[in-house]
Coordinates of C-alpha atoms in Angstrom, one line a residue:
Chain A
M116 CA 19.2 -25.1 -67.3
T117 CA 18.7 -28.6 -68.3
T118 CA 17.3 -31.9 -67.2
Q119 CA 18.8 -35.1 -65.8
I120 CA 15.9 -37.3 -66.3
A121 CA 17.7 -39.7 -68.6
P122 CA 19.0 -42.0 -65.8
A123 CA 15.6 -43.3 -65.2
A124 CA 15.7 -45.1 -68.5
P125 CA 16.2 -48.8 -68.2
D126 CA 19.8 -50.1 -68.3
L127 CA 19.4 -52.5 -71.2
E128 CA 22.9 -53.7 -71.6
V129 CA 22.4 -55.9 -68.5
Q130 CA 20.6 -58.3 -70.9
A131 CA 23.3 -57.9 -73.6
P132 CA 25.0 -61.2 -74.7
R133 CA 28.0 -62.0 -72.6
R134 CA 31.0 -63.9 -73.8
P135 CA 34.1 -64.5 -71.7
A136 CA 36.4 -62.2 -73.6
R137 CA 33.8 -59.5 -73.8
K138 CA 34.7 -57.4 -70.8
K139 CA 38.3 -57.0 -71.8
R140 CA 37.4 -56.2 -75.4
D141 CA 34.8 -53.8 -74.3
G142 CA 37.2 -52.0 -72.0
R143 CA 39.6 -51.3 -74.9
A144 CA 36.8 -50.2 -77.2
A145 CA 35.3 -48.0 -74.5
A146 CA 38.6 -46.3 -73.9
F147 CA 38.9 -45.5 -77.5
Y148 CA 35.3 -44.1 -77.7
L149 CA 35.8 -42.1 -74.5
L150 CA 39.2 -40.7 -75.3
P151 CA 38.2 -37.4 -77.1
A152 CA 35.7 -36.3 -74.5
G153 CA 38.0 -37.4 -71.7
I154 CA 41.0 -35.4 -73.0
L155 CA 38.8 -32.3 -73.4
L156 CA 37.3 -32.5 -70.0
A157 CA 40.7 -33.2 -68.4
A158 CA 42.3 -30.3 -70.1
L159 CA 39.6 -27.7 -69.8
M160 CA 37.9 -28.7 -66.5
A161 CA 39.9 -30.9 -64.2
Y162 CA 43.3 -29.3 -64.8
P163 CA 41.9 -25.7 -64.5
L164 CA 40.1 -26.7 -61.3
F165 CA 43.5 -27.9 -59.9
Q166 CA 45.1 -24.6 -61.1
L167 CA 42.3 -22.6 -59.5
V168 CA 43.2 -24.1 -56.1
Q169 CA 46.9 -23.4 -56.8
I170 CA 46.4 -19.8 -57.8
S171 CA 44.3 -19.2 -54.6
L172 CA 47.4 -20.1 -52.5
Y173 CA 49.6 -17.5 -54.1
D174 CA 49.9 -13.7 -53.9
Y175 CA 48.9 -13.4 -57.5
N176 CA 48.2 -9.8 -58.8
Q177 CA 48.9 -8.0 -62.0
P178 CA 52.8 -7.7 -61.5
Q179 CA 53.0 -11.5 -61.0
A180 CA 50.7 -12.2 -63.9
S181 CA 52.9 -10.2 -66.3
G182 CA 56.0 -11.7 -64.8
A183 CA 57.4 -8.5 -63.4
E184 CA 57.5 -9.9 -59.9
P185 CA 58.1 -13.5 -58.7
L186 CA 55.3 -15.5 -57.4
E187 CA 55.1 -15.8 -53.6
F188 CA 53.4 -18.7 -51.9
I189 CA 51.3 -17.3 -49.1
G190 CA 49.3 -20.4 -48.1
V191 CA 45.8 -19.6 -46.9
D192 CA 46.4 -15.9 -46.6
N193 CA 44.0 -15.1 -49.4
Y194 CA 41.3 -17.1 -47.6
I195 CA 42.0 -15.3 -44.3
E196 CA 41.7 -12.0 -46.0
L197 CA 38.5 -13.1 -47.7
F198 CA 36.9 -14.4 -44.5
G199 CA 37.9 -11.2 -42.7
D200 CA 36.2 -9.1 -45.3
P201 CA 32.6 -8.2 -44.3
Q202 CA 31.7 -7.6 -48.0
F203 CA 32.5 -11.3 -48.8
W204 CA 30.0 -12.5 -46.1
S205 CA 27.3 -10.1 -47.3
V206 CA 27.8 -11.3 -50.9
L207 CA 27.7 -14.9 -49.8
V208 CA 24.5 -14.3 -47.9
S209 CA 22.8 -12.4 -50.8
T210 CA 24.0 -15.1 -53.2
I211 CA 22.3 -17.8 -51.1
L212 CA 19.1 -15.8 -50.5
F213 CA 18.9 -14.7 -54.1
A214 CA 19.3 -18.3 -55.4
A215 CA 16.8 -19.5 -52.9
V216 CA 14.2 -17.0 -54.1
C217 CA 14.8 -17.9 -57.7
V218 CA 14.7 -21.7 -57.0
V219 CA 11.5 -21.6 -54.9
G220 CA 9.9 -19.2 -57.4
S221 CA 10.6 -21.2 -60.5
L222 CA 9.6 -24.5 -58.8
L223 CA 6.3 -23.1 -57.5
V224 CA 5.4 -21.4 -60.8
G225 CA 6.5 -24.3 -62.9
T226 CA 4.8 -27.0 -60.9
G227 CA 1.6 -24.9 -60.5
L228 CA 1.4 -24.3 -64.2
A229 CA 2.1 -27.9 -64.9
V230 CA -0.9 -28.9 -62.8
L231 CA -3.0 -26.2 -64.4
A232 CA -2.0 -27.5 -67.9
T233 CA -3.3 -31.0 -67.1
R234 CA -6.7 -29.5 -66.3
V235 CA -7.4 -27.5 -69.4
R236 CA -8.2 -28.4 -73.0
A237 CA -5.6 -28.5 -75.8
V238 CA -5.8 -24.9 -77.1
P239 CA -5.2 -23.0 -73.8
R240 CA -2.5 -25.6 -73.0
M241 CA -0.8 -25.0 -76.3
L242 CA -0.9 -21.3 -75.8
L243 CA 0.7 -21.7 -72.4
F244 CA 3.4 -24.0 -73.7
L245 CA 4.2 -21.8 -76.7
A246 CA 4.6 -18.8 -74.4
A247 CA 6.8 -20.8 -72.0
L248 CA 8.9 -22.1 -74.9
G249 CA 9.5 -18.5 -76.0
A250 CA 10.6 -17.5 -72.5
W251 CA 12.8 -20.6 -72.3
A252 CA 14.5 -19.9 -75.6
T253 CA 15.2 -16.2 -74.9
P254 CA 19.0 -15.8 -74.4
A255 CA 19.9 -14.5 -71.0
M256 CA 21.5 -11.3 -72.5
A257 CA 18.3 -10.5 -74.6
G258 CA 16.0 -11.3 -71.7
S259 CA 17.9 -9.1 -69.3
Y260 CA 17.7 -6.1 -71.6
V261 CA 14.0 -6.7 -72.3
W262 CA 13.2 -6.7 -68.6
L263 CA 15.4 -3.7 -68.1
F264 CA 13.4 -1.9 -70.8
L265 CA 10.0 -3.0 -69.4
F266 CA 11.0 -1.6 -66.0
D267 CA 13.0 1.4 -67.3
A268 CA 12.6 4.5 -65.0
N269 CA 11.4 6.9 -67.8
F270 CA 10.6 4.8 -70.9
G271 CA 9.4 1.6 -69.3
V272 CA 5.8 0.4 -69.9
V273 CA 5.5 -0.7 -66.3
N274 CA 6.1 2.7 -64.8
E275 CA 3.9 4.2 -67.5
V276 CA 1.0 1.9 -66.6
L277 CA 1.5 2.4 -62.8
G278 CA 2.0 6.1 -63.2
M279 CA 5.4 6.0 -61.5
Q280 CA 7.5 7.7 -64.1
G281 CA 11.1 8.3 -62.9
H282 CA 11.0 5.5 -60.3
S283 CA 14.2 3.5 -60.7
W284 CA 13.8 -0.2 -60.0
T285 CA 17.5 -1.0 -60.2
F286 CA 18.7 1.6 -57.7
E287 CA 17.5 0.1 -54.5
R288 CA 19.0 -3.2 -53.4
F289 CA 15.9 -5.2 -52.9
S290 CA 14.0 -4.0 -55.9
A291 CA 17.0 -4.6 -58.1
F292 CA 17.4 -8.2 -56.8
G293 CA 13.7 -8.6 -57.2
L294 CA 13.7 -7.5 -60.8
V295 CA 16.6 -9.9 -61.6
A296 CA 14.8 -12.7 -59.8
G297 CA 11.7 -11.9 -61.9
E298 CA 13.6 -12.3 -65.1
V299 CA 15.3 -15.5 -63.9
I300 CA 12.1 -17.1 -62.8
W301 CA 10.5 -16.0 -66.1
C302 CA 13.0 -17.9 -68.2
S303 CA 13.6 -20.9 -65.8
F304 CA 10.1 -22.0 -64.8
P305 CA 9.4 -23.5 -68.3
F306 CA 12.0 -26.2 -67.7
V307 CA 10.2 -27.2 -64.4
M308 CA 6.8 -26.9 -66.0
V309 CA 7.7 -29.2 -69.0
T310 CA 9.4 -31.8 -66.7
M311 CA 6.6 -31.9 -64.2
Y312 CA 3.9 -31.9 -66.9
A313 CA 5.6 -35.0 -68.5
G314 CA 5.7 -36.6 -65.0
I315 CA 2.1 -36.0 -64.2
K316 CA 1.0 -37.2 -67.7
N317 CA 2.9 -40.4 -67.2
I318 CA 1.1 -41.3 -64.0
S319 CA -1.3 -44.0 -65.2
S320 CA -4.9 -42.9 -64.6
E321 CA -5.7 -46.3 -63.1
I322 CA -3.7 -45.5 -60.0
I323 CA -5.7 -42.4 -59.5
E324 CA -9.0 -44.1 -60.2
A325 CA -8.1 -46.8 -57.8
A326 CA -7.3 -44.2 -55.1
Q327 CA -10.6 -42.6 -55.8
L328 CA -12.6 -45.8 -55.7
D329 CA -11.1 -46.4 -52.3
G330 CA -12.7 -43.1 -51.3
A331 CA -9.7 -40.8 -51.3
T332 CA -10.6 -37.1 -51.6
W333 CA -8.8 -35.3 -54.3
R334 CA -6.6 -33.5 -51.8
R335 CA -5.5 -36.9 -50.5
T336 CA -5.0 -38.2 -54.0
A337 CA -2.8 -35.3 -54.7
T338 CA -0.7 -35.4 -51.6
Q339 CA -0.5 -39.1 -51.0
V340 CA -0.6 -40.6 -54.4
I341 CA 0.6 -38.2 -57.0
L342 CA 3.2 -36.3 -55.0
P343 CA 5.2 -39.4 -54.0
I344 CA 5.3 -40.6 -57.6
L345 CA 6.5 -37.2 -58.7
K346 CA 9.0 -36.8 -55.9
P347 CA 12.1 -38.1 -57.7
L348 CA 11.4 -35.7 -60.6
L349 CA 10.9 -32.8 -58.2
V350 CA 14.2 -33.5 -56.5
I351 CA 16.0 -33.4 -59.9
A352 CA 14.3 -30.2 -60.9
T353 CA 15.1 -28.6 -57.5
I354 CA 18.8 -29.5 -57.6
Q355 CA 19.1 -28.5 -61.2
S356 CA 17.6 -25.1 -60.3
I357 CA 19.9 -24.7 -57.3
I358 CA 22.9 -25.3 -59.4
W359 CA 21.7 -23.1 -62.2
D360 CA 20.6 -20.2 -60.0
F361 CA 23.7 -20.3 -57.8
K362 CA 25.9 -19.8 -60.9
L363 CA 24.0 -16.9 -62.5
F364 CA 26.3 -14.3 -64.0
T365 CA 24.8 -12.6 -67.1
Q366 CA 21.5 -11.4 -65.6
I367 CA 23.1 -9.8 -62.5
Y368 CA 26.0 -8.4 -64.4
V369 CA 23.8 -6.8 -67.1
M370 CA 20.7 -5.8 -65.1
T371 CA 22.5 -4.3 -62.1
N372 CA 25.4 -3.0 -64.3
G373 CA 28.2 -5.1 -62.8
G374 CA 26.8 -5.6 -59.3
G375 CA 24.6 -2.6 -58.4
V376 CA 25.4 0.7 -56.8
A377 CA 28.5 0.3 -54.6
G378 CA 28.4 -3.5 -55.3
R379 CA 25.3 -4.1 -53.2
N380 CA 23.8 -6.4 -55.8
L381 CA 26.9 -8.6 -56.1
V382 CA 26.6 -12.4 -56.2
L383 CA 29.7 -14.7 -55.8
N384 CA 30.2 -15.2 -59.5
V385 CA 30.2 -11.5 -60.4
Y386 CA 32.3 -10.9 -57.2
T387 CA 34.9 -13.3 -58.5
Y388 CA 35.0 -11.7 -61.9
Q389 CA 35.2 -8.2 -60.4
K390 CA 38.0 -9.1 -58.0
A391 CA 40.0 -11.0 -60.6
F392 CA 39.6 -9.1 -63.9
A393 CA 38.6 -5.6 -62.8
G394 CA 40.6 -5.5 -59.5
E395 CA 43.5 -7.7 -60.9
E396 CA 43.6 -9.6 -57.6
Y397 CA 43.7 -13.1 -59.2
G398 CA 44.7 -14.9 -56.1
L399 CA 41.8 -13.5 -54.1
G400 CA 39.4 -14.1 -57.0
A401 CA 40.5 -17.7 -57.2
A402 CA 39.9 -18.1 -53.5
I403 CA 36.3 -17.0 -54.0
G404 CA 36.0 -19.5 -56.9
V405 CA 37.3 -22.3 -54.6
V406 CA 34.7 -21.4 -51.9
M407 CA 32.0 -21.4 -54.5
T408 CA 33.1 -24.8 -55.9
V409 CA 33.2 -26.3 -52.4
L410 CA 29.7 -25.0 -51.7
L411 CA 28.3 -26.5 -54.9
M412 CA 30.1 -29.8 -54.2
L413 CA 28.3 -29.9 -50.9
I414 CA 25.1 -29.6 -52.7
T415 CA 26.2 -32.4 -55.1
V416 CA 26.8 -34.7 -52.2
V417 CA 23.3 -34.0 -50.9
Y418 CA 22.0 -34.6 -54.4
L419 CA 23.7 -38.0 -54.8
R420 CA 22.5 -39.0 -51.3
T421 CA 18.8 -38.1 -52.0
Q422 CA 19.0 -39.9 -55.3
R423 CA 20.4 -43.0 -53.8
R424 CA 17.9 -43.0 -51.0
S425 CA 15.1 -42.9 -53.6
G426 CA 16.6 -46.0 -55.2
W427 CA 18.4 -44.5 -58.1
Q428 CA 21.7 -45.8 -59.4
P429 CA 23.8 -44.3 -62.1
Chain B
M175 CA -1.8 -35.0 -76.8
A176 CA -4.2 -36.9 -74.6
T177 CA -5.1 -35.2 -71.3
V178 CA -5.0 -37.0 -68.0
S179 CA -6.9 -34.6 -65.9
V180 CA -5.4 -35.4 -62.6
P181 CA -8.3 -35.2 -60.3
L182 CA -10.9 -37.2 -62.1
R183 CA -13.7 -36.1 -59.9
K184 CA -15.6 -34.4 -62.7
K185 CA -15.2 -35.5 -66.2
R186 CA -17.9 -33.3 -67.7
R187 CA -17.4 -29.7 -68.6
S188 CA -17.5 -27.7 -65.4
P189 CA -17.4 -24.1 -64.5
G190 CA -14.1 -24.9 -62.7
R191 CA -12.4 -25.9 -66.0
L192 CA -13.6 -22.8 -67.7
V193 CA -12.1 -20.7 -65.0
A194 CA -8.9 -22.7 -65.2
E195 CA -8.8 -22.2 -69.0
I196 CA -9.2 -18.4 -68.7
V197 CA -6.5 -18.3 -66.0
C198 CA -4.3 -20.4 -68.3
C199 CA -4.7 -18.0 -71.2
V200 CA -4.1 -14.9 -69.0
I201 CA -0.9 -16.4 -67.7
A202 CA 0.2 -17.4 -71.2
A203 CA -0.3 -13.8 -72.3
M204 CA 1.7 -12.5 -69.3
V205 CA 4.6 -14.9 -70.0
A206 CA 4.6 -13.9 -73.7
F207 CA 4.3 -10.2 -72.9
P208 CA 8.1 -9.4 -72.6
L209 CA 8.8 -11.1 -75.9
Y210 CA 5.8 -9.3 -77.5
W211 CA 7.1 -6.0 -76.2
M212 CA 10.6 -6.7 -77.4
V213 CA 9.5 -7.4 -81.0
L214 CA 7.0 -4.6 -80.9
S215 CA 9.5 -2.0 -79.7
A216 CA 12.0 -3.2 -82.3
F217 CA 9.5 -2.4 -85.0
K218 CA 8.2 0.9 -83.6
P219 CA 9.4 4.1 -85.3
A220 CA 11.8 6.2 -83.3
G221 CA 9.1 8.6 -82.0
E222 CA 6.9 5.9 -80.5
I223 CA 9.5 3.9 -78.5
Q224 CA 8.6 5.8 -75.3
S225 CA 4.9 5.4 -75.6
A226 CA 3.1 2.6 -73.8
T227 CA 0.7 2.0 -76.7
P228 CA 0.7 -1.8 -77.1
W229 CA 0.6 -1.6 -81.0
T230 CA 2.0 0.5 -83.8
F231 CA 0.4 1.5 -87.1
A232 CA 3.7 2.6 -88.7
P233 CA 6.0 -0.4 -88.2
S234 CA 9.5 0.5 -89.4
L235 CA 12.8 -1.3 -89.9
E236 CA 14.9 1.7 -88.9
S237 CA 16.0 0.1 -85.6
F238 CA 17.1 -3.1 -87.4
E239 CA 18.9 -1.0 -90.0
R240 CA 20.7 0.9 -87.4
V241 CA 21.7 -2.2 -85.6
L242 CA 22.8 -4.1 -88.6
G243 CA 24.6 -1.1 -90.1
S244 CA 26.6 -0.1 -87.1
N245 CA 29.2 -1.4 -84.7
G246 CA 29.9 -4.6 -86.7
F247 CA 26.7 -6.3 -85.5
G248 CA 26.7 -8.5 -88.5
R249 CA 30.2 -9.5 -87.9
Y250 CA 29.4 -10.5 -84.3
F251 CA 26.4 -12.4 -85.4
L252 CA 28.6 -14.4 -87.8
N253 CA 31.2 -15.0 -85.1
S254 CA 28.5 -16.3 -82.7
T255 CA 27.1 -18.5 -85.5
I256 CA 30.5 -20.0 -86.2
V257 CA 31.2 -20.7 -82.6
A258 CA 27.7 -22.3 -82.0
I259 CA 27.8 -24.5 -85.1
C260 CA 31.3 -25.8 -84.3
V261 CA 30.2 -26.5 -80.7
V262 CA 27.0 -28.3 -81.8
A263 CA 28.8 -30.5 -84.4
L264 CA 31.7 -31.5 -82.1
S265 CA 29.3 -32.0 -79.2
M266 CA 27.1 -34.3 -81.1
L267 CA 30.1 -36.4 -82.2
L268 CA 31.9 -36.6 -78.8
S269 CA 28.7 -37.1 -76.8
F270 CA 27.5 -39.9 -79.1
L271 CA 30.8 -41.8 -78.8
S272 CA 30.9 -41.4 -75.0
A273 CA 27.3 -42.3 -74.5
V274 CA 27.7 -45.4 -76.6
A275 CA 30.7 -46.4 -74.5
L276 CA 29.0 -45.7 -71.2
T277 CA 25.7 -47.5 -72.0
R278 CA 26.6 -50.4 -74.3
F279 CA 30.0 -51.5 -73.1
R280 CA 30.7 -53.2 -69.9
F281 CA 34.0 -52.4 -68.4
K282 CA 35.7 -51.7 -65.0
G283 CA 35.2 -48.2 -63.7
R284 CA 32.0 -47.5 -65.6
T285 CA 30.1 -46.4 -62.5
V286 CA 32.9 -44.2 -61.3
L287 CA 33.0 -42.5 -64.7
L288 CA 29.2 -41.9 -64.5
V289 CA 29.4 -40.4 -61.1
M290 CA 32.3 -38.2 -62.3
L291 CA 30.2 -37.0 -65.1
L292 CA 27.5 -36.0 -62.7
V293 CA 30.0 -34.2 -60.5
A294 CA 31.4 -32.4 -63.5
Q295 CA 28.0 -30.8 -64.1
M296 CA 28.1 -29.3 -60.6
V297 CA 31.5 -27.6 -61.1
P298 CA 30.8 -23.9 -61.2
V299 CA 32.7 -23.5 -64.4
E300 CA 32.4 -19.7 -64.1
A301 CA 35.0 -19.9 -61.4
L302 CA 37.4 -21.4 -63.9
T303 CA 37.7 -18.1 -65.9
I304 CA 40.9 -17.2 -64.0
P305 CA 43.0 -20.4 -64.7
L306 CA 41.5 -20.6 -68.2
F307 CA 42.5 -17.0 -69.0
F308 CA 46.1 -17.7 -68.1
M309 CA 46.1 -21.1 -69.8
V310 CA 44.8 -19.7 -73.1
Q311 CA 47.2 -16.8 -72.8
Q312 CA 50.1 -19.3 -72.5
V313 CA 48.9 -21.6 -75.3
G314 CA 48.6 -18.5 -77.5
T315 CA 52.3 -17.9 -77.3
S316 CA 53.0 -21.1 -79.2
A317 CA 49.7 -21.6 -81.1
P318 CA 48.3 -18.1 -81.9
A319 CA 45.0 -19.5 -83.3
F320 CA 44.2 -20.9 -79.8
G321 CA 45.3 -17.9 -77.9
L322 CA 43.4 -15.0 -76.4
N323 CA 41.1 -13.0 -78.6
Q324 CA 40.5 -16.0 -80.9
L325 CA 37.3 -17.9 -81.5
A326 CA 38.9 -21.4 -81.3
P327 CA 39.4 -21.4 -77.5
L328 CA 35.8 -20.2 -77.1
V329 CA 34.6 -23.2 -79.1
L330 CA 36.6 -25.6 -77.0
V331 CA 35.6 -24.1 -73.7
N332 CA 31.9 -24.1 -74.6
L333 CA 32.2 -27.6 -75.9
A334 CA 33.8 -28.9 -72.8
F335 CA 31.3 -27.3 -70.5
S336 CA 28.2 -28.5 -72.4
L337 CA 29.6 -32.1 -72.8
P338 CA 28.9 -33.6 -69.4
F339 CA 25.2 -32.9 -69.6
A340 CA 25.0 -33.8 -73.3
I341 CA 26.5 -37.2 -72.6
W342 CA 24.2 -37.7 -69.6
M343 CA 21.1 -36.9 -71.5
L344 CA 22.1 -39.0 -74.6
R345 CA 22.7 -42.0 -72.4
G346 CA 18.9 -42.5 -72.1
F347 CA 18.4 -42.4 -75.8
V348 CA 21.2 -44.9 -76.5
A349 CA 20.0 -47.2 -73.7
A350 CA 16.5 -47.2 -75.2
V351 CA 17.7 -49.1 -78.3
P352 CA 16.9 -52.8 -77.7
A353 CA 19.8 -55.1 -77.0
E354 CA 18.2 -57.6 -79.5
L355 CA 19.1 -55.3 -82.3
E356 CA 22.8 -55.6 -81.3
E357 CA 22.6 -59.4 -81.1
A358 CA 20.9 -59.6 -84.5
A359 CA 23.6 -57.4 -86.0
A360 CA 26.3 -59.5 -84.4
L361 CA 24.7 -62.6 -85.8
D362 CA 24.6 -61.1 -89.2
G363 CA 28.4 -60.6 -88.9
A364 CA 28.3 -56.8 -88.5
S365 CA 31.3 -55.5 -86.6
R366 CA 30.8 -53.3 -83.5
M367 CA 31.9 -50.3 -85.5
R368 CA 29.4 -51.0 -88.2
F369 CA 26.6 -51.5 -85.7
T370 CA 27.4 -48.2 -84.0
W371 CA 27.4 -46.1 -87.1
Q372 CA 24.8 -47.9 -89.3
V373 CA 22.2 -49.0 -86.7
L374 CA 22.7 -47.1 -83.5
F375 CA 23.5 -43.7 -85.0
P376 CA 20.3 -43.3 -87.1
L377 CA 18.2 -44.6 -84.2
V378 CA 19.7 -42.1 -81.7
A379 CA 19.6 -39.2 -84.2
P380 CA 16.5 -37.6 -82.6
G381 CA 18.1 -37.7 -79.2
L382 CA 21.3 -36.1 -80.7
V383 CA 19.2 -33.3 -82.1
A384 CA 17.5 -32.7 -78.7
T385 CA 20.9 -32.6 -76.9
S386 CA 22.5 -30.5 -79.6
V387 CA 19.9 -27.7 -79.0
L388 CA 21.1 -27.4 -75.4
A389 CA 24.8 -27.2 -76.6
F390 CA 23.7 -24.6 -79.1
I391 CA 22.0 -22.5 -76.4
H392 CA 25.0 -22.9 -74.1
A393 CA 27.3 -21.5 -76.8
W394 CA 25.0 -18.9 -78.1
N395 CA 24.2 -17.5 -74.6
D396 CA 27.7 -17.5 -73.2
F397 CA 28.8 -14.1 -72.1
L398 CA 31.3 -14.6 -69.3
F399 CA 33.8 -16.7 -71.2
A400 CA 33.5 -14.5 -74.3
Q401 CA 34.1 -11.4 -72.2
T402 CA 37.1 -13.0 -70.5
L403 CA 38.8 -14.6 -73.4
I404 CA 38.0 -12.1 -76.1
F405 CA 38.6 -8.9 -74.2
S406 CA 40.4 -6.6 -76.6
D407 CA 40.0 -7.8 -80.2
V408 CA 36.9 -5.9 -81.4
D409 CA 36.6 -8.0 -84.6
N410 CA 36.3 -11.4 -82.8
R411 CA 33.6 -10.4 -80.3
V412 CA 30.4 -12.4 -80.2
L413 CA 26.8 -11.4 -80.0
P414 CA 26.2 -11.1 -76.2
Q415 CA 29.2 -8.7 -76.1
A416 CA 27.7 -6.7 -79.0
M417 CA 24.6 -6.1 -77.0
R418 CA 26.7 -4.4 -74.4
V419 CA 28.0 -2.0 -77.1
F420 CA 24.5 -0.6 -77.6
Y421 CA 23.8 -0.1 -73.9
K422 CA 25.1 3.4 -73.1
P423 CA 23.5 4.8 -70.0
E424 CA 23.9 8.4 -71.4
E425 CA 22.0 7.9 -74.6
L426 CA 19.8 4.8 -74.4
D427 CA 18.8 3.5 -77.8
W428 CA 16.1 1.2 -76.6
G429 CA 14.8 0.6 -80.2
G430 CA 18.3 -0.6 -81.2
I431 CA 18.7 -2.7 -78.2
M432 CA 15.3 -4.4 -78.7
A433 CA 16.1 -5.0 -82.4
G434 CA 19.4 -6.6 -81.4
A435 CA 17.7 -8.7 -78.7
T436 CA 15.1 -9.8 -81.3
L437 CA 17.8 -10.8 -83.8
M438 CA 19.6 -12.7 -81.0
T439 CA 16.5 -14.6 -79.9
I440 CA 15.3 -15.6 -83.4
P441 CA 17.9 -18.4 -84.1
V442 CA 17.3 -20.0 -80.7
L443 CA 13.6 -19.8 -81.1
I444 CA 13.8 -21.5 -84.6
F445 CA 16.1 -24.2 -83.2
F446 CA 13.7 -24.7 -80.3
I447 CA 10.6 -25.0 -82.3
F448 CA 12.4 -27.4 -84.7
V449 CA 13.4 -29.8 -81.9
Q450 CA 10.7 -29.2 -79.2
R451 CA 8.9 -32.4 -80.1
H452 CA 12.1 -34.4 -79.6
L453 CA 13.0 -32.5 -76.5
A454 CA 9.6 -33.3 -75.0
S455 CA 9.7 -37.0 -76.0
G456 CA 13.2 -37.2 -74.6
I457 CA 12.0 -35.9 -71.3
S458 CA 8.8 -37.9 -71.1
G459 CA 10.4 -41.0 -72.5
A460 CA 13.1 -41.0 -69.9
V461 CA 10.5 -40.4 -67.2
K462 CA 8.5 -43.5 -68.2
G463 CA 11.4 -45.8 -67.5

């Protein structure tokens, strides 16, 4: 969960001195500087991505992986099997719904608290930011277990306070998803809050005063002055959250113990892992991975489009 | 920190603000509660773990002793630290070089590279576990140190996947160094190399620290790749995997699990507090432009 606000910084090298031979010399130097990162990304991201597509086109199970049986090219058979499997569709739908809940939740909570933080004095604000920093810093694995403990059927403080001893929050499909979503929102809203708070603080007070001198109510100031200024930031925070929540693995895997009872809490990432490494159906697992990549790439396109429309250039 | 209270309708102290402040404090307490409960439960003596009493008069270290003394927790902690430190150091170096090339050099294909960097962040790297598993297995047959159940591939994988974002974020910091400085250095006869390391590097250092914390968290948190690549060698496991060892549905040792979670959170928290000022200035500085 991270930010992409850097591009807004001014591109200073436009004013850099330009000499005729510069571009060529720059090209050589740039290649030298970019080489280490380039090699690493080509070897560990681009090439495996290519291989992922390749594996998804083969009948690739444990016998083939150990070399006991020859590989057989089966074209799109893995995809046909996948799309004919009702479980895949239900996992796909729950992935999208679950990610949507997490994204909307962390955006609402994060933005709401950012606005709240601008309206209070330094001490309460500091307390809020410290608490948020703690939630942000908590590793997914630790956070998952803490939330499991808070909501534990017999020893959890939540059941104790509510007088519901013995009620399992992780057994039912919706309450299990809800619990995981709670943990995810808890540790991902701080990013939205810090980003939006910085954005609001950077709006010059003159703009707001001018709007108010013109007789705008504060509701109009908020929706027609502040919101448009914050919109690019909001887009970035939204897309980052989508990408992040779509790819969750640890929280679901740990809190629902590998995808819930009878796999009813699976999301695509965990599903891929279970198919490939527990079920040893690598070809099928790779096909799920490809579907996931394509879905996220679609989101990327939307992202780049929105960014360009709001006048941003890389 | 100066406040810009957004709606400036009332500048004086108002009952509205008092309510907002109380709400703010209550929410802060709610957000902090899971962490408080984690630390509290880690310090509670065995008999009190199940009680909902929000304090303890007999704090004990027995949970920590149990965790540190059993199942090689210390060993896993060390492994995670090694991986994270390697990732941070390499990520700082590689992302600095790349960010300099992408912001201060003009060359053909620069925009294409930038877009590719953005796309790289969207790749669901979790889906790459399958090809990477076979790749590492294959590499291991000729170079055992980079094979399965070793820490080195884990470092490389975490490094590669945290790089695109690190470069992207660092770009803003490198671009913020005025071009006049570069011209002045060139007039003084400093080579490009000297300018990069003796002028640019110290100026960008706060940005490097801010980006490095994200690489650190990435490596420290990773569970999926550790679980995939280090699946059978017990000695080379890392911290997130160690947490799983304590979680046995039959005999839940919540005290131990909370102590482990606390130990796992502390390094990140320290790192975070250490760099939070730079992180905030990085974010707000980039927003201003």
